[in-house]
Short mmCIF file of C-alpha atoms in Angstrom, two decimals:
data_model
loop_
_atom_site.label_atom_id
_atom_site.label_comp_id
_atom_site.label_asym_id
_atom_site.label_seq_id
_atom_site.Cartn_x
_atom_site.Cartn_y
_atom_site.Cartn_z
CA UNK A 197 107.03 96.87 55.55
CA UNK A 198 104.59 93.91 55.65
CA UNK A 199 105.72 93.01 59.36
CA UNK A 200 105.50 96.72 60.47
CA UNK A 201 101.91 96.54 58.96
CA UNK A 202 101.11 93.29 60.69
CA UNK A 203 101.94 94.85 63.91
CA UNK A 204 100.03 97.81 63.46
CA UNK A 205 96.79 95.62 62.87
CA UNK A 206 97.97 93.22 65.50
CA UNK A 207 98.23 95.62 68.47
CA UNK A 208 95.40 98.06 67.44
CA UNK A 209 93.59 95.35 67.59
CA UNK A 210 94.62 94.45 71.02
CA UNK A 211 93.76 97.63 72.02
CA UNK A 212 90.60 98.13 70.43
CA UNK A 213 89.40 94.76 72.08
CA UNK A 214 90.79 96.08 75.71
CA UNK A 215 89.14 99.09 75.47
CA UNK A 216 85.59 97.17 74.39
CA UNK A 217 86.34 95.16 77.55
CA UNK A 218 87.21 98.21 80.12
CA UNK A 219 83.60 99.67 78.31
CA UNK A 220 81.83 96.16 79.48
CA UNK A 221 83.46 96.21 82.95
CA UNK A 222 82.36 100.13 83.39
CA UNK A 223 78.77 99.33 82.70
CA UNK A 224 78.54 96.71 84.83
CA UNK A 225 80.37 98.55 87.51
CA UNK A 226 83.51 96.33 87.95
CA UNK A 227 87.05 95.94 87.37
CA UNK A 228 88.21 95.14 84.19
CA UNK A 229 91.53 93.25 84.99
CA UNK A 230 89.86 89.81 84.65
CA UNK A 231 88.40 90.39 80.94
CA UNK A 232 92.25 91.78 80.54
CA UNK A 233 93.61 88.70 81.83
CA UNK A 234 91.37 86.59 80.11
CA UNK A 235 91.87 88.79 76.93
CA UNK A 236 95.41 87.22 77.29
CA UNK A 237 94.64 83.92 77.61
CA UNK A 238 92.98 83.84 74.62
CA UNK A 239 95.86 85.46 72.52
CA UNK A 240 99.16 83.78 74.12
CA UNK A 241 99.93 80.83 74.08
CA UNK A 242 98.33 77.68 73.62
CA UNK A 243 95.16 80.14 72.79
CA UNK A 244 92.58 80.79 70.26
CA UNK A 245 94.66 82.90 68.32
CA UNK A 246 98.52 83.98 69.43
CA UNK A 247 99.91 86.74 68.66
CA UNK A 248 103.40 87.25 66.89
CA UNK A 249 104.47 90.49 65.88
CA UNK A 250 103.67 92.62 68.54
CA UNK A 251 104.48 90.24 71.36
CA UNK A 252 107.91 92.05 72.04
CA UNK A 253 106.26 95.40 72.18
CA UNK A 254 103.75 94.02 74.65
CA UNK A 255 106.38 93.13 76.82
CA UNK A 256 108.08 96.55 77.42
CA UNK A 257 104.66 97.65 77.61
CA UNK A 258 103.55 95.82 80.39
CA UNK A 259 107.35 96.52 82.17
CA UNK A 260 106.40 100.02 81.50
CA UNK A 261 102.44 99.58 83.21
CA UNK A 262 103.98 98.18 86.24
CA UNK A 263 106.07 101.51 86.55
CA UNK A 264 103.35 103.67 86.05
CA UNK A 265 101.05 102.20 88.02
CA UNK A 266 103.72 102.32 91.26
CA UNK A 267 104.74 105.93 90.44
CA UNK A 268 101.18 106.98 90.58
CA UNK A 269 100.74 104.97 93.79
CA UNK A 270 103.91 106.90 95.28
CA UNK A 271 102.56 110.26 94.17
CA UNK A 272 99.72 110.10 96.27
CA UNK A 273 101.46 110.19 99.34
CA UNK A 274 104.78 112.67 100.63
CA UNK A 275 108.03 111.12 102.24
CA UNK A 276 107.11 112.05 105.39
CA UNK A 277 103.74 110.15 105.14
CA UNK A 278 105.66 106.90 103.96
CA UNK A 279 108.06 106.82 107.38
CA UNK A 280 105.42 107.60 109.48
CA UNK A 281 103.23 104.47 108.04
CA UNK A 282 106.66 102.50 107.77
CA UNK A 283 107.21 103.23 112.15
CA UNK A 284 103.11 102.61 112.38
CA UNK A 285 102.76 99.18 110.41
CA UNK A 286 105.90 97.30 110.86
CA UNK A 287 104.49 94.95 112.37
CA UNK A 288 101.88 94.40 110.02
CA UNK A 289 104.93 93.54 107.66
CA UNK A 290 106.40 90.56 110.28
CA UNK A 291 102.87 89.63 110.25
CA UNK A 292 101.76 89.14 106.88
CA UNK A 293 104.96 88.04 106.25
CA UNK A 294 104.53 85.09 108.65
CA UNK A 295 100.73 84.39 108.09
CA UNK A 296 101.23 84.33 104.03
CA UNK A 297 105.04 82.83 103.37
CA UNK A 298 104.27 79.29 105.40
CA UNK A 299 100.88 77.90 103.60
CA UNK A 300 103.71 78.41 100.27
CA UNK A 301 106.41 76.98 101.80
CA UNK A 302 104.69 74.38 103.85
CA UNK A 303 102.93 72.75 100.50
CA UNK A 304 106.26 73.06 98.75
CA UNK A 305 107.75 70.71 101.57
CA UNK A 306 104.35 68.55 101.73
CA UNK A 307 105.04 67.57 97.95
CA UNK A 308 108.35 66.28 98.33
CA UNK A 309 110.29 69.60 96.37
CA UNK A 310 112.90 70.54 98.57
CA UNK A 311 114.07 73.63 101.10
CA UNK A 312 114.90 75.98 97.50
CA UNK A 313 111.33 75.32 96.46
CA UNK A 314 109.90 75.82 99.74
CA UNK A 315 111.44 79.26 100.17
CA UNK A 316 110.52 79.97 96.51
CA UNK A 317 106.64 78.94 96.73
CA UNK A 318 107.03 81.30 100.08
CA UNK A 319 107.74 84.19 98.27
CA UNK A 320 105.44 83.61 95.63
CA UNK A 321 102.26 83.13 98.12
CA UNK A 322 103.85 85.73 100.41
CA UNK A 323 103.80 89.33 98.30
CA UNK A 324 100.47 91.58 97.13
CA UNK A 325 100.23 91.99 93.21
CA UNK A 326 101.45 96.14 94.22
CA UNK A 327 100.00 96.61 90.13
CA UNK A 328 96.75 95.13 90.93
CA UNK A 329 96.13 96.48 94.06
CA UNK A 330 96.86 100.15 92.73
CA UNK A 331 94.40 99.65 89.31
CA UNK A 332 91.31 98.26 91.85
CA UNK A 333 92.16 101.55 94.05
CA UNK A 334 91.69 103.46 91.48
CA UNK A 335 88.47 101.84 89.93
CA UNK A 336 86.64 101.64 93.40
CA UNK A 337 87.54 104.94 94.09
CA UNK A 338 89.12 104.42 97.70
CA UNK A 339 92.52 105.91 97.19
CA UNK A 340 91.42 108.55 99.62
CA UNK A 341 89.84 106.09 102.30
CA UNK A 342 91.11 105.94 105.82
CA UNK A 343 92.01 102.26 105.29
CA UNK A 344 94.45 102.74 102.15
CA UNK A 345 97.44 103.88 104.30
CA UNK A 346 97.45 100.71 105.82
CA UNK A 347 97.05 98.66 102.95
CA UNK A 348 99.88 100.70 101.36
CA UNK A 349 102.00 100.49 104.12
CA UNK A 350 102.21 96.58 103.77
CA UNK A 351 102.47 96.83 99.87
CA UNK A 352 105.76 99.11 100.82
CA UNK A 353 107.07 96.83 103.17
CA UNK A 354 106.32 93.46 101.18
CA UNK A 355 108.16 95.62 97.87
CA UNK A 356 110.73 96.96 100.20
CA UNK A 357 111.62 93.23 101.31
CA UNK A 358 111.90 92.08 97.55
CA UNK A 359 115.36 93.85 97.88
CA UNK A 360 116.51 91.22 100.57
CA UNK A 361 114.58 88.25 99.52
CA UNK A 362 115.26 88.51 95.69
CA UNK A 363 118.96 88.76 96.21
CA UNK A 364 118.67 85.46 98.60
CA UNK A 365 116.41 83.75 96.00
CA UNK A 366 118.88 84.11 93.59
CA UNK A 367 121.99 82.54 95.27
CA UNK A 368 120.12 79.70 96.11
CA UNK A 369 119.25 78.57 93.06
CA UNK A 370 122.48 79.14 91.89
CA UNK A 371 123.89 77.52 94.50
CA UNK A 372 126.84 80.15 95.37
CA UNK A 373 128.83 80.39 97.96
CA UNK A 374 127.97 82.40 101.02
CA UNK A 375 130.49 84.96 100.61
CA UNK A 376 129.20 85.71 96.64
CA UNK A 377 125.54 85.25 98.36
CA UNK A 378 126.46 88.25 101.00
CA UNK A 379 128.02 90.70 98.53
CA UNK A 380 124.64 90.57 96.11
CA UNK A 381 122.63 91.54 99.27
CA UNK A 382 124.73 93.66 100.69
CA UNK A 383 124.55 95.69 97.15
CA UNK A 384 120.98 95.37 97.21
CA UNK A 385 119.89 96.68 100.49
CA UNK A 386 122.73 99.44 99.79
CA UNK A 387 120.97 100.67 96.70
CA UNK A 388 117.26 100.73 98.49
CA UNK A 389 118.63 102.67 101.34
CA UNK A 390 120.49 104.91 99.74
CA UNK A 391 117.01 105.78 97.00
CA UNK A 392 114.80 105.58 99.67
CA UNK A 393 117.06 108.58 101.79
CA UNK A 394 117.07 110.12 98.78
CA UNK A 395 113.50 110.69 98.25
CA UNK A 396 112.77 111.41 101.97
CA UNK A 397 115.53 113.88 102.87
CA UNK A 398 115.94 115.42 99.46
CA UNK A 399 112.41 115.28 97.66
CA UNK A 400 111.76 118.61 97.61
CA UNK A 401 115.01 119.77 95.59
CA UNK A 402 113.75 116.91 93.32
CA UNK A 403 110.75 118.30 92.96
CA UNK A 404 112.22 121.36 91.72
CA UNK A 405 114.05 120.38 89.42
CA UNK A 406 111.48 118.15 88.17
CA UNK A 407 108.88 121.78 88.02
CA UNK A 408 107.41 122.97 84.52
CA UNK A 409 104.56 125.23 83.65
CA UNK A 410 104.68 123.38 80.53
CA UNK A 411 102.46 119.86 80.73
CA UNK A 412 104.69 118.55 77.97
CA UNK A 413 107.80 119.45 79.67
CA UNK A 414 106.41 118.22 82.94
CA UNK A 415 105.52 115.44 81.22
CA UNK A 416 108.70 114.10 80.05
CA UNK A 417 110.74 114.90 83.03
CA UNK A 418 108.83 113.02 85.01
CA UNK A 419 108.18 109.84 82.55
CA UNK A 420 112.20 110.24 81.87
CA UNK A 421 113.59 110.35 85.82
CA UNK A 422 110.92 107.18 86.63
CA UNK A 423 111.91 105.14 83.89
CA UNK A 424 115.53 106.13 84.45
CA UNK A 425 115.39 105.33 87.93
CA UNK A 426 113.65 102.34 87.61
CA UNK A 427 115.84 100.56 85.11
CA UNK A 428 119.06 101.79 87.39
CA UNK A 429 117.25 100.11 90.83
CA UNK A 430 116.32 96.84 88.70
CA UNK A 431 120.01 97.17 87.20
CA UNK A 432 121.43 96.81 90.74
CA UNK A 433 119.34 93.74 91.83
CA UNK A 434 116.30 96.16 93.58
CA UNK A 435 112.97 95.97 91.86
CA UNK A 436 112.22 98.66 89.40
CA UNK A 437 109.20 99.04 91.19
CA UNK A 438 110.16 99.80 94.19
CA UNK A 439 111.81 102.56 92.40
CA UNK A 440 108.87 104.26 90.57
CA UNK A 441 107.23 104.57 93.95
CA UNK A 442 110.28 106.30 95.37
CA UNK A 443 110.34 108.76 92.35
CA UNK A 444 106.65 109.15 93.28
CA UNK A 445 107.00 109.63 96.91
CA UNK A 446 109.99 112.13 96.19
CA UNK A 447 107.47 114.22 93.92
CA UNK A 448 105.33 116.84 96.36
CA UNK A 449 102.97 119.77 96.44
CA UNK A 450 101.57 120.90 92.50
CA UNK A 451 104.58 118.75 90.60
CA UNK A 452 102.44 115.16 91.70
CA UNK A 453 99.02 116.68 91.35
CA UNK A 454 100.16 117.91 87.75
CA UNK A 455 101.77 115.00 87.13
CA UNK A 456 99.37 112.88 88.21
CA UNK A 457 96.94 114.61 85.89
CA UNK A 458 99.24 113.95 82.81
CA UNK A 459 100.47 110.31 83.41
CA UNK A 460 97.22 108.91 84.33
CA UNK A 461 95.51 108.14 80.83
CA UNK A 462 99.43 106.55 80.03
CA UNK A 463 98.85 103.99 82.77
CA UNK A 464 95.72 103.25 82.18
CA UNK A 465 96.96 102.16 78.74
CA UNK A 466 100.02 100.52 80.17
CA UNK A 467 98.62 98.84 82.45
CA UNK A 468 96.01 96.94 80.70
CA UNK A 469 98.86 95.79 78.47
CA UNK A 470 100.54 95.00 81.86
CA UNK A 471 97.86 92.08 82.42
CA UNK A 472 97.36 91.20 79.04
CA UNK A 473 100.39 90.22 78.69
CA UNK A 474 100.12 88.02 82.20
CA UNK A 475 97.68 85.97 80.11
CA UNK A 476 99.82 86.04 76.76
CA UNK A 477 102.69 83.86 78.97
CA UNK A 478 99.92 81.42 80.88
CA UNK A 479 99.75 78.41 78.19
CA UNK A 480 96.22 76.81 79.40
CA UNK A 481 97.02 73.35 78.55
CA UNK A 482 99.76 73.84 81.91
CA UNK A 483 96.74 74.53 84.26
CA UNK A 484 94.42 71.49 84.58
CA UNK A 485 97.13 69.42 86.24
CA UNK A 486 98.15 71.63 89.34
CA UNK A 487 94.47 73.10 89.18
CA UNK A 488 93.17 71.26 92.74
CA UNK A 489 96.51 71.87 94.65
CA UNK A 490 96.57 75.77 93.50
CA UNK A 491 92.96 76.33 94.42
CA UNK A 492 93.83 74.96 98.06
CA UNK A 493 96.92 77.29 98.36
CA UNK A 494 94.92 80.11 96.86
CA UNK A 495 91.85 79.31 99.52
CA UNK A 496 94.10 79.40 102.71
CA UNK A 497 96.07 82.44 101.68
CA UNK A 498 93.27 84.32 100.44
CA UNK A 499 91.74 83.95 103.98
CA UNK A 500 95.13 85.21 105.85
CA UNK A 501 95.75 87.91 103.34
CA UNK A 502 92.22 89.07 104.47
CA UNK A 503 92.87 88.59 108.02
CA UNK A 504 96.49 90.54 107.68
CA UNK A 505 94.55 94.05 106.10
CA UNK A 506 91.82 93.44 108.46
CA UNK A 507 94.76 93.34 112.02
CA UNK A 508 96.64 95.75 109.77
CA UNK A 509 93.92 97.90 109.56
CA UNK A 510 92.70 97.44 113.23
CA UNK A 511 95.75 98.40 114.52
CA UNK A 512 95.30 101.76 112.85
CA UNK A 513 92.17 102.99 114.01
CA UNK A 514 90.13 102.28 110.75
CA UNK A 515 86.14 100.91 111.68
CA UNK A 516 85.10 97.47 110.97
CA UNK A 517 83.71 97.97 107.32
CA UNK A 518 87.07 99.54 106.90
CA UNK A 519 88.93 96.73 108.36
CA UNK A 520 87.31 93.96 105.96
CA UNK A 521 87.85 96.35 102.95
CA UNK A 522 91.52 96.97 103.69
CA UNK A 523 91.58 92.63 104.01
CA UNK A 524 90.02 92.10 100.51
CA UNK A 525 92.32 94.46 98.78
CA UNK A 526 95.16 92.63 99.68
CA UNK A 527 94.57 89.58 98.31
CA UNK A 528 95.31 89.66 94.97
CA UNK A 529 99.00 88.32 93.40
CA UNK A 530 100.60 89.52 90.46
CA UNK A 531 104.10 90.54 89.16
CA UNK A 532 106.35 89.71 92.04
CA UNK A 533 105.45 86.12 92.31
CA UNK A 534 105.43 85.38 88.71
CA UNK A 535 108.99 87.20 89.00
CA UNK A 536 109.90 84.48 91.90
CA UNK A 537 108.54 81.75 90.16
CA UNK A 538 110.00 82.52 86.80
CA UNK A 539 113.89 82.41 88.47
CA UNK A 540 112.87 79.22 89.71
CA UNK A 541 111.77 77.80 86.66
CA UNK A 542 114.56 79.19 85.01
CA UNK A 543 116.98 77.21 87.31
CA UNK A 544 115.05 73.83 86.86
CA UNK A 545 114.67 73.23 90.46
CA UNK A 546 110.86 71.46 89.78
CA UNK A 547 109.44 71.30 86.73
CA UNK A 548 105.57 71.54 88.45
CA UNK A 549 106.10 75.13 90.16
CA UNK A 550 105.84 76.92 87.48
CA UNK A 551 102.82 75.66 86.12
CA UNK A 552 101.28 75.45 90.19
CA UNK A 553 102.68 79.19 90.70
CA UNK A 554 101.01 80.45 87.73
CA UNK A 555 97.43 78.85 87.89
CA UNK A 556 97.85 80.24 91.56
CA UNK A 557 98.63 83.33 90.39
CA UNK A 558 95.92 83.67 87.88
CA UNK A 559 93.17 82.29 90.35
CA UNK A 560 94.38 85.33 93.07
CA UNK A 561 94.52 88.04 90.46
CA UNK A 562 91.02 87.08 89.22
CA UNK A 563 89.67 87.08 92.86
CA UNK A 564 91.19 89.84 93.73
CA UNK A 565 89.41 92.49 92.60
CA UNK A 566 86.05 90.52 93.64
CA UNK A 567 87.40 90.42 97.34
CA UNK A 568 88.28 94.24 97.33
CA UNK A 569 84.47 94.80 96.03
CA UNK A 570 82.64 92.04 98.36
CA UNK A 571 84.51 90.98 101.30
CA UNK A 572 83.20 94.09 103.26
CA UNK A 573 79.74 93.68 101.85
CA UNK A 574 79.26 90.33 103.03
CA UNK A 575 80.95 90.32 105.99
CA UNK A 576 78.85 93.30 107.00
CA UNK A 577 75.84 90.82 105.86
CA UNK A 578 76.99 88.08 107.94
CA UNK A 579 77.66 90.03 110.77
CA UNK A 580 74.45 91.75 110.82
CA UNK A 581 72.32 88.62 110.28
CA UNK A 582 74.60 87.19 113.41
CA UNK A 583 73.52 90.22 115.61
CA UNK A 584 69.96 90.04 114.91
CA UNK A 585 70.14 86.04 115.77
CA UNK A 586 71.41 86.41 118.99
CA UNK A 587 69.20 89.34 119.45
CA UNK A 588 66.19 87.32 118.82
CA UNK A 589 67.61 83.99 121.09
CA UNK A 590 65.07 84.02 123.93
CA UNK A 591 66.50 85.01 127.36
CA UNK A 592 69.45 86.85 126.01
CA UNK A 593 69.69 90.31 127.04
CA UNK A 594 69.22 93.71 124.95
CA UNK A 595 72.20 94.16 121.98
CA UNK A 596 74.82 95.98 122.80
CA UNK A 597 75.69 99.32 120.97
CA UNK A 598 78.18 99.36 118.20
CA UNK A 599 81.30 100.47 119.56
CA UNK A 600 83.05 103.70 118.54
CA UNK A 601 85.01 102.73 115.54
CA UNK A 602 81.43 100.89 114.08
CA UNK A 603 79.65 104.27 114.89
CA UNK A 604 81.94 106.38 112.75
CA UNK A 605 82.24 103.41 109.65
CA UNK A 606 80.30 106.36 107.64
CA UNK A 607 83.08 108.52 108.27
CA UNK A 608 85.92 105.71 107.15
CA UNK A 609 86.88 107.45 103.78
CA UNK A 610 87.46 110.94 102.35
CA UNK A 611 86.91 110.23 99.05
CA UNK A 612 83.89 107.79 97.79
CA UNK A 613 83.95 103.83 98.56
#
């Protein structure tokens, strides 16, 4: 009785003090993952004041937020528009994948760790934070812009790749043979193909059966299949989250809008327990030492994530403002690489890349939502101050006109910016 009344204090606490926070953030007009992440930081480990008896529950709670926040992102779009962005941004995939993996990898092999912990620290400076990047869509309001395909697209593809990598990851640091090594991939990319023909070809039978008039009913059907789904895909070596966006991507027509409706005030719940409980496992102590070395990594990969949205982006169409936007959404890191870094840790491959993977990780998800708000601000700035330079330079000739993508940069997003 005493412990279930400790917990009860403990985590209304918690949540009194994150909704305070997400109040502070809304007047101000920004995001309120940093106070969340700093909210854990304060209460984990190594903080001000840790928390015990609700620890565990915070855990399934923030598995939970990551769902939610990845069905939600899947319900906003049909099957049909995921393979047509999958055909259109492929190659936005090999390049991210090429301009973000190498800084990792390359300062792995500069300090001496090894090929494991170079492929390791490639993943982990390599994928999006997919949980991040959906909450600071939804507080800037841009989940209807003309850039968010794109940036989804890569989010897909860099998820969609966990199923291979992962897999690989794993044998290595458990040194298998290549025969044990082929058989867990093989099983992994089996299991993503045969979910993700699921929810293309069949999504509207799922829908159906999915259907309610009743809220609650709709409610639980859809909460149930997602978290069913999830723990099946995660089960079989594919990331759960890749499976809540396939549930969401199967869902169509008045089923997503209605269940969008209904789930949304659960992951906005989750979810803030989701980074809080980022910050519970980051001891602060571990920080200071791999602080210089982390900021470097998160300076050069913070400039190619925004160069990969702003090609990605480019490629598609979108206008300049919408090309730095799309760039400063992407760059913030989250679940996947503290995943990554977490197996490595677990094997004991190098004692400092846990520590360097999670300042890194902390210093990206704090930025990120600042680079989603400013980079197109200031760029636009720059750029503009740049113009009217050379505009002004004696003996140049007259500016020339914005081309047509900068003339229609009003036009960039359906819903508000």
């Amino acid at each position: 009785m005493h412990s279930s009344a400790v917990f009860l204090i403990e985590f209304g606490c918690l949540i009194l003090g994150l909704g305070l926070l997400g109040r502070l953030a809304g007047r101000f007009r920004f995001s309120p993952i940093p106070l969340y992440l700093l909210a854990g930081l304060a209460f984990g480990k190594g903080g001000l004041l840790p928390l015990g008896a609700s620890e565990d529950f915070v855990a399934i709670g923030a598995e939970i937020g990551v769902i939610l926040l990845l069905l939600m992102l899947g319900l906003e779009y049909t099957a049909a528009d995921l393979v047509s962005n999958l055909r259109t941004h492929y190659q936005a995939g090999v390049v991210d994948a090429v301009l973000n993996a190498l800084p990792g990898a390359a300062l792995a092999l500069l300090l001496g760790w090894g090929p494991v912990a170079a492929v390791v620290l490639a993943g982990v400076t390599w994928v999006s934070s997919s949980g991040v990047i959906a909450k600071v869509l939804g507080d800037l309001g841009r989940l209807g812009n003309r850039e968010t395909p794109a940036i989804l697209s890569i989010l897909v593809l860099e998820d969609l790749s966990m199923a291979v990598y992962l897999p690989i990851v794993t044998a290595l640091l458990a040194g298998v043979g290549l025969a044990a090594g082929a058989v867990t991939l093989a099983i992994a990319l089996g299991v993503a193909t045969v979910v993700l023909v699921l929810a293309v070809r069949y999504g509207r039978h799922v829908s159906r059966f999915v259907s309610s008039d009743d809220p609650e009913k709709l409610l639980l059907v859809v909460l149930g299949v997602t978290l069913v789904v999830s723990g099946l895909a995660q089960q079989l070596q594919v990331s759960a989250a890749v499976g809540a966006f396939l549930v969401g991507i199967a869902l169509s027509g008045e089923v997503a809008e209605g269940a969008t409706s209904l789930l949304a005030p659960l992951r906005d719940l989750f979810a803030a327990v989701f980074f809080v409980f980022f910050g519970l496992h980051t001891d602060p102590a571990s920080i200071p030492p791999v602080l210089l070395p982390a900021l470097a990594l998160a300076a050069v990969t913070t400039a190619t994530k925004i160069a990969t949205g702003y090609w990605a982006a480019r490629r598609a169409g979108i206008g300049p403002k919408g090309r730095w936007r799309a760039g400063g959404t992407l760059v913030a890191r989250g679940e996947f690489s503290i995943v990554i870094a977490g197996l490595a840790v677990t094997a004991g491959i190098e004692p400092s890349l846990g520590p360097l993977a999670t300042a890194y990780v902390l210093i990206l998800v704090l930025l990120g939502p600042l680079t989603a708000r400013w980079t197109e601000p200031v760029a636009t700035l720059l750029t503009g101050r740049a113009r009217r330079r050379k505009a002004a330079a004696p003996g140049e000739k007259a500016p020339v006109p914005p081309d047509a993508h900068e003339a229609i940069d009003d036009q960039d997003t359906v819903g508000s910016t």
